[in-house]
Amino acid sequence: MDYNLTFAMVHGQGYDGANNMRGIANGLKELIMDESPSAYYVHCFAHQLQLTLVAVAKESGDCTWFFQQLAHLLNALGMSCKKMRMLRIAQAEELIDALELEEVEIGSGLNQNMGLGRPCDTRWGSHFKTVNHVISMYGALRRVLHKIGDEYHGAEAEAALSIETILRSFEFVFMAHLMQEIFGYTHELCRALQKQGEDIVMLLSLFVTQSITWRL
């Protein structure tokens, strides 16, 4: 077998479950199981940490409510070029205000425009990234939602004003920072697990360190 791998030592299989990977993975999965029946395949096995964290979070009513509001926020902004342009302008206005108040620093790579990614349960770090961006873009998001409420009509305007009101609530702000804190604990471990050839001893050490941090 290539790469000096022994089928007898294969005890499990895990692949990216994305649609564009399924066709390739299925053939390899069957080939390996023909040689080693004990090498069971678990869908998205490499994403178990992310899946577990998201599943546990969704058991909380407050967390479920928070992620529902994130979905409403993304739907209200949509993917239209006009709304994306409004968001970029709002970010620029927020940056100008912050510079005038000397709340931010100027430098290469700093204060770049961000986009809102839709969180996916099986995509590493997607929830953490979305929450981070919502917190960083908080002022710009409120500006855009308010502007949509003023310039649009009907259900679209009502939805924007409704989510803008929710963004101003203590509950939403508190949950955003809480989820940022929780996902932040596992982010480094998630990234380490994705790297090829990562030293297992180093990973175990990182896991122990993170476990101690969680207890604190």
Short mmCIF file of C-alpha atoms in Angstrom, two decimals:
data_model
loop_
_atom_site.label_atom_id
_atom_site.label_comp_id
_atom_site.label_asym_id
_atom_site.label_seq_id
_atom_site.Cartn_x
_atom_site.Cartn_y
_atom_site.Cartn_z
CA MET A 1 0.00 0.00 0.00
CA ASP A 2 1.25 3.50 -0.82
CA TYR A 3 2.58 5.81 1.93
CA ASN A 4 3.53 2.76 4.06
CA LEU A 5 0.01 2.48 5.47
CA THR A 6 -1.23 -0.89 6.73
CA PHE A 7 -4.92 -1.74 6.41
CA ALA A 8 -4.74 -3.77 9.62
CA MET A 9 -3.97 -0.57 11.51
CA VAL A 10 -6.93 1.37 10.08
CA HIS A 11 -9.64 1.61 12.73
CA GLY A 12 -11.81 4.42 11.42
CA GLN A 13 -12.49 6.80 8.55
CA GLY A 14 -13.49 10.45 8.46
CA TYR A 15 -13.98 12.84 5.55
CA ASP A 16 -15.38 16.27 4.88
CA GLY A 17 -19.11 15.74 4.40
CA ALA A 18 -19.53 18.54 1.87
CA ASN A 19 -21.50 17.65 -1.26
CA ASN A 20 -18.53 18.07 -3.57
CA MET A 21 -16.52 15.55 -1.51
CA ARG A 22 -19.10 12.76 -1.20
CA GLY A 23 -18.51 11.14 -4.58
CA ILE A 24 -14.76 10.94 -4.05
CA ALA A 25 -15.05 9.77 -0.45
CA ASN A 26 -17.61 7.03 -1.14
CA GLY A 27 -15.31 5.06 -3.43
CA LEU A 28 -12.39 5.28 -1.02
CA LYS A 29 -14.62 4.41 1.93
CA GLU A 30 -15.82 1.18 0.33
CA LEU A 31 -12.30 0.23 -0.78
CA ILE A 32 -10.94 0.58 2.75
CA MET A 33 -13.86 -1.28 4.35
CA ASP A 34 -13.40 -4.19 1.92
CA GLU A 35 -9.87 -4.60 3.26
CA SER A 36 -10.57 -3.66 6.88
CA PRO A 37 -14.24 -4.14 7.94
CA SER A 38 -13.54 -2.57 11.35
CA ALA A 39 -12.62 0.78 9.77
CA TYR A 40 -16.08 2.27 10.26
CA TYR A 41 -16.95 5.54 8.59
CA VAL A 42 -18.51 8.30 10.70
CA HIS A 43 -19.99 11.25 8.82
CA CYS A 44 -17.93 14.40 9.44
CA PHE A 45 -15.93 12.60 12.13
CA ALA A 46 -13.22 15.27 11.93
CA HIS A 47 -15.79 17.88 12.93
CA GLN A 48 -16.95 16.21 16.17
CA LEU A 49 -15.64 18.96 18.45
CA GLN A 50 -17.48 21.64 16.48
CA LEU A 51 -20.64 19.51 16.22
CA THR A 52 -20.63 18.70 19.93
CA LEU A 53 -20.16 22.32 20.96
CA VAL A 54 -22.95 23.53 18.66
CA ALA A 55 -25.29 20.70 19.70
CA VAL A 56 -24.78 21.44 23.40
CA ALA A 57 -25.28 25.16 22.81
CA LYS A 58 -28.56 24.52 20.99
CA GLU A 59 -29.90 22.65 24.03
CA SER A 60 -30.00 26.02 25.78
CA GLY A 61 -33.09 28.08 25.04
CA ASP A 62 -31.09 31.31 25.22
CA CYS A 63 -28.47 30.02 22.77
CA THR A 64 -31.16 28.79 20.39
CA TRP A 65 -32.81 32.21 20.52
CA PHE A 66 -29.49 33.95 19.87
CA PHE A 67 -28.65 31.91 16.78
CA GLN A 68 -32.19 32.38 15.50
CA GLN A 69 -31.65 36.13 15.73
CA LEU A 70 -28.36 35.76 13.84
CA ALA A 71 -30.26 33.95 11.09
CA HIS A 72 -32.87 36.75 11.01
CA LEU A 73 -30.04 39.31 10.81
CA LEU A 74 -28.44 37.55 7.84
CA ASN A 75 -31.81 37.22 6.12
CA ALA A 76 -32.62 40.89 6.69
CA LEU A 77 -29.35 41.98 5.11
CA GLY A 78 -29.61 39.40 2.35
CA MET A 79 -26.96 39.06 -0.32
CA SER A 80 -27.98 41.97 -2.54
CA CYS A 81 -25.19 44.17 -3.89
CA LYS A 82 -27.02 47.28 -2.68
CA LYS A 83 -27.19 46.09 0.93
CA MET A 84 -23.57 44.91 0.89
CA ARG A 85 -22.57 48.36 -0.39
CA MET A 86 -24.64 49.96 2.39
CA LEU A 87 -22.79 47.80 4.91
CA ARG A 88 -19.37 48.80 3.55
CA ILE A 89 -20.34 52.48 3.69
CA ALA A 90 -21.60 52.07 7.26
CA GLN A 91 -18.32 50.40 8.26
CA ALA A 92 -16.38 53.30 6.74
CA GLU A 93 -18.54 55.80 8.65
CA GLU A 94 -17.99 53.87 11.89
CA LEU A 95 -14.24 53.87 11.26
CA ILE A 96 -14.19 57.63 10.61
CA ASP A 97 -16.09 58.25 13.86
CA ALA A 98 -13.70 55.97 15.78
CA LEU A 99 -10.64 57.68 14.28
CA GLU A 100 -11.95 61.09 15.28
CA LEU A 101 -12.39 59.82 18.83
CA GLU A 102 -8.95 58.13 18.70
CA GLU A 103 -10.54 54.77 19.55
CA VAL A 104 -8.65 52.83 16.85
CA GLU A 105 -5.12 52.72 15.46
CA ILE A 106 -4.08 53.17 11.83
CA GLY A 107 -1.78 50.58 10.27
CA SER A 108 -1.32 48.04 7.52
CA GLY A 109 -3.87 45.24 7.79
CA LEU A 110 -5.91 47.04 10.45
CA ASN A 111 -9.55 48.15 10.22
CA GLN A 112 -10.36 46.08 7.14
CA ASN A 113 -13.92 45.67 5.93
CA MET A 114 -15.58 42.45 7.09
CA GLY A 115 -18.40 40.37 5.70
CA LEU A 116 -21.00 38.30 7.50
CA GLY A 117 -20.55 34.56 6.94
CA ARG A 118 -23.49 32.26 7.53
CA PRO A 119 -22.61 29.78 10.32
CA CYS A 120 -22.58 26.09 9.40
CA ASP A 121 -22.61 23.29 12.00
CA THR A 122 -19.96 21.24 10.15
CA ARG A 123 -17.69 24.10 9.13
CA TRP A 124 -14.83 24.63 11.57
CA GLY A 125 -14.97 27.96 13.36
CA SER A 126 -17.87 29.35 11.31
CA HIS A 127 -20.00 30.18 14.37
CA PHE A 128 -17.03 31.79 16.13
CA LYS A 129 -16.22 33.84 13.03
CA THR A 130 -19.81 35.03 12.58
CA VAL A 131 -20.16 36.03 16.24
CA ASN A 132 -16.83 37.88 16.12
CA HIS A 133 -17.87 39.80 13.02
CA VAL A 134 -21.26 40.74 14.48
CA ILE A 135 -19.53 42.16 17.57
CA SER A 136 -16.89 43.99 15.50
CA MET A 137 -19.48 45.35 13.05
CA TYR A 138 -22.14 46.05 15.69
CA GLY A 139 -22.42 49.78 15.04
CA ALA A 140 -22.34 49.40 11.26
CA LEU A 141 -25.00 46.69 11.36
CA ARG A 142 -27.35 48.88 13.37
CA ARG A 143 -26.81 51.77 10.94
CA VAL A 144 -27.62 49.60 7.93
CA LEU A 145 -30.69 48.01 9.50
CA HIS A 146 -32.02 51.44 10.47
CA LYS A 147 -31.34 52.72 6.94
CA ILE A 148 -33.13 49.73 5.39
CA GLY A 149 -36.09 50.43 7.66
CA ASP A 150 -36.20 54.04 6.44
CA GLU A 151 -35.59 53.46 2.72
CA TYR A 152 -37.40 50.17 2.09
CA HIS A 153 -41.10 49.38 2.44
CA GLY A 154 -43.34 46.58 3.64
CA ALA A 155 -42.13 43.35 5.23
CA GLU A 156 -38.48 44.00 4.35
CA ALA A 157 -38.43 47.31 6.25
CA GLU A 158 -40.33 45.83 9.21
CA ALA A 159 -37.92 42.88 9.45
CA ALA A 160 -34.90 45.20 9.44
CA LEU A 161 -36.33 47.45 12.17
CA SER A 162 -37.35 44.43 14.23
CA ILE A 163 -33.87 42.89 14.19
CA GLU A 164 -32.32 46.32 14.84
CA THR A 165 -34.41 46.54 18.01
CA ILE A 166 -33.23 43.08 19.03
CA LEU A 167 -29.59 44.02 18.41
CA ARG A 168 -30.01 46.91 20.88
CA SER A 169 -31.32 44.59 23.59
CA PHE A 170 -29.23 43.56 26.59
CA GLU A 171 -30.05 39.90 25.94
CA PHE A 172 -28.57 39.90 22.43
CA VAL A 173 -25.41 41.79 23.40
CA PHE A 174 -24.85 39.57 26.44
CA MET A 175 -25.34 36.34 24.47
CA ALA A 176 -23.03 37.56 21.68
CA HIS A 177 -20.17 38.13 24.12
CA LEU A 178 -20.93 34.90 26.00
CA MET A 179 -20.82 32.81 22.81
CA GLN A 180 -17.65 34.60 21.73
CA GLU A 181 -16.07 33.59 25.03
CA ILE A 182 -17.23 29.97 24.82
CA PHE A 183 -16.23 29.40 21.19
CA GLY A 184 -12.96 31.20 21.83
CA TYR A 185 -11.93 28.47 24.29
CA THR A 186 -12.10 25.78 21.61
CA HIS A 187 -10.95 27.81 18.60
CA GLU A 188 -7.22 27.10 18.98
CA LEU A 189 -7.88 23.41 19.54
CA CYS A 190 -10.14 23.28 16.47
CA ARG A 191 -7.44 24.89 14.34
CA ALA A 192 -4.77 22.53 15.64
CA LEU A 193 -6.90 19.47 14.84
CA GLN A 194 -7.16 20.55 11.21
CA LYS A 195 -3.40 20.75 10.58
CA GLN A 196 -1.77 17.88 8.74
CA GLY A 197 1.04 16.09 10.54
CA GLU A 198 0.27 17.72 13.88
CA ASP A 199 2.14 16.12 16.78
CA ILE A 200 -0.34 14.08 18.86
CA VAL A 201 1.62 14.85 22.04
CA MET A 202 1.30 18.57 21.34
CA LEU A 203 -2.44 18.17 20.71
CA LEU A 204 -2.93 16.31 23.99
CA SER A 205 -0.97 19.00 25.81
CA LEU A 206 -3.13 21.69 24.20
CA PHE A 207 -6.28 19.77 25.14
CA VAL A 208 -5.17 19.51 28.78
CA THR A 209 -4.34 23.23 28.84
CA GLN A 210 -7.73 24.14 27.39
CA SER A 211 -9.50 21.80 29.84
CA ILE A 212 -7.85 23.59 32.76
CA THR A 213 -8.86 26.95 31.27
CA TRP A 214 -12.50 25.81 30.92
CA ARG A 215 -12.59 24.77 34.59
CA LEU A 216 -11.35 28.22 35.61
#
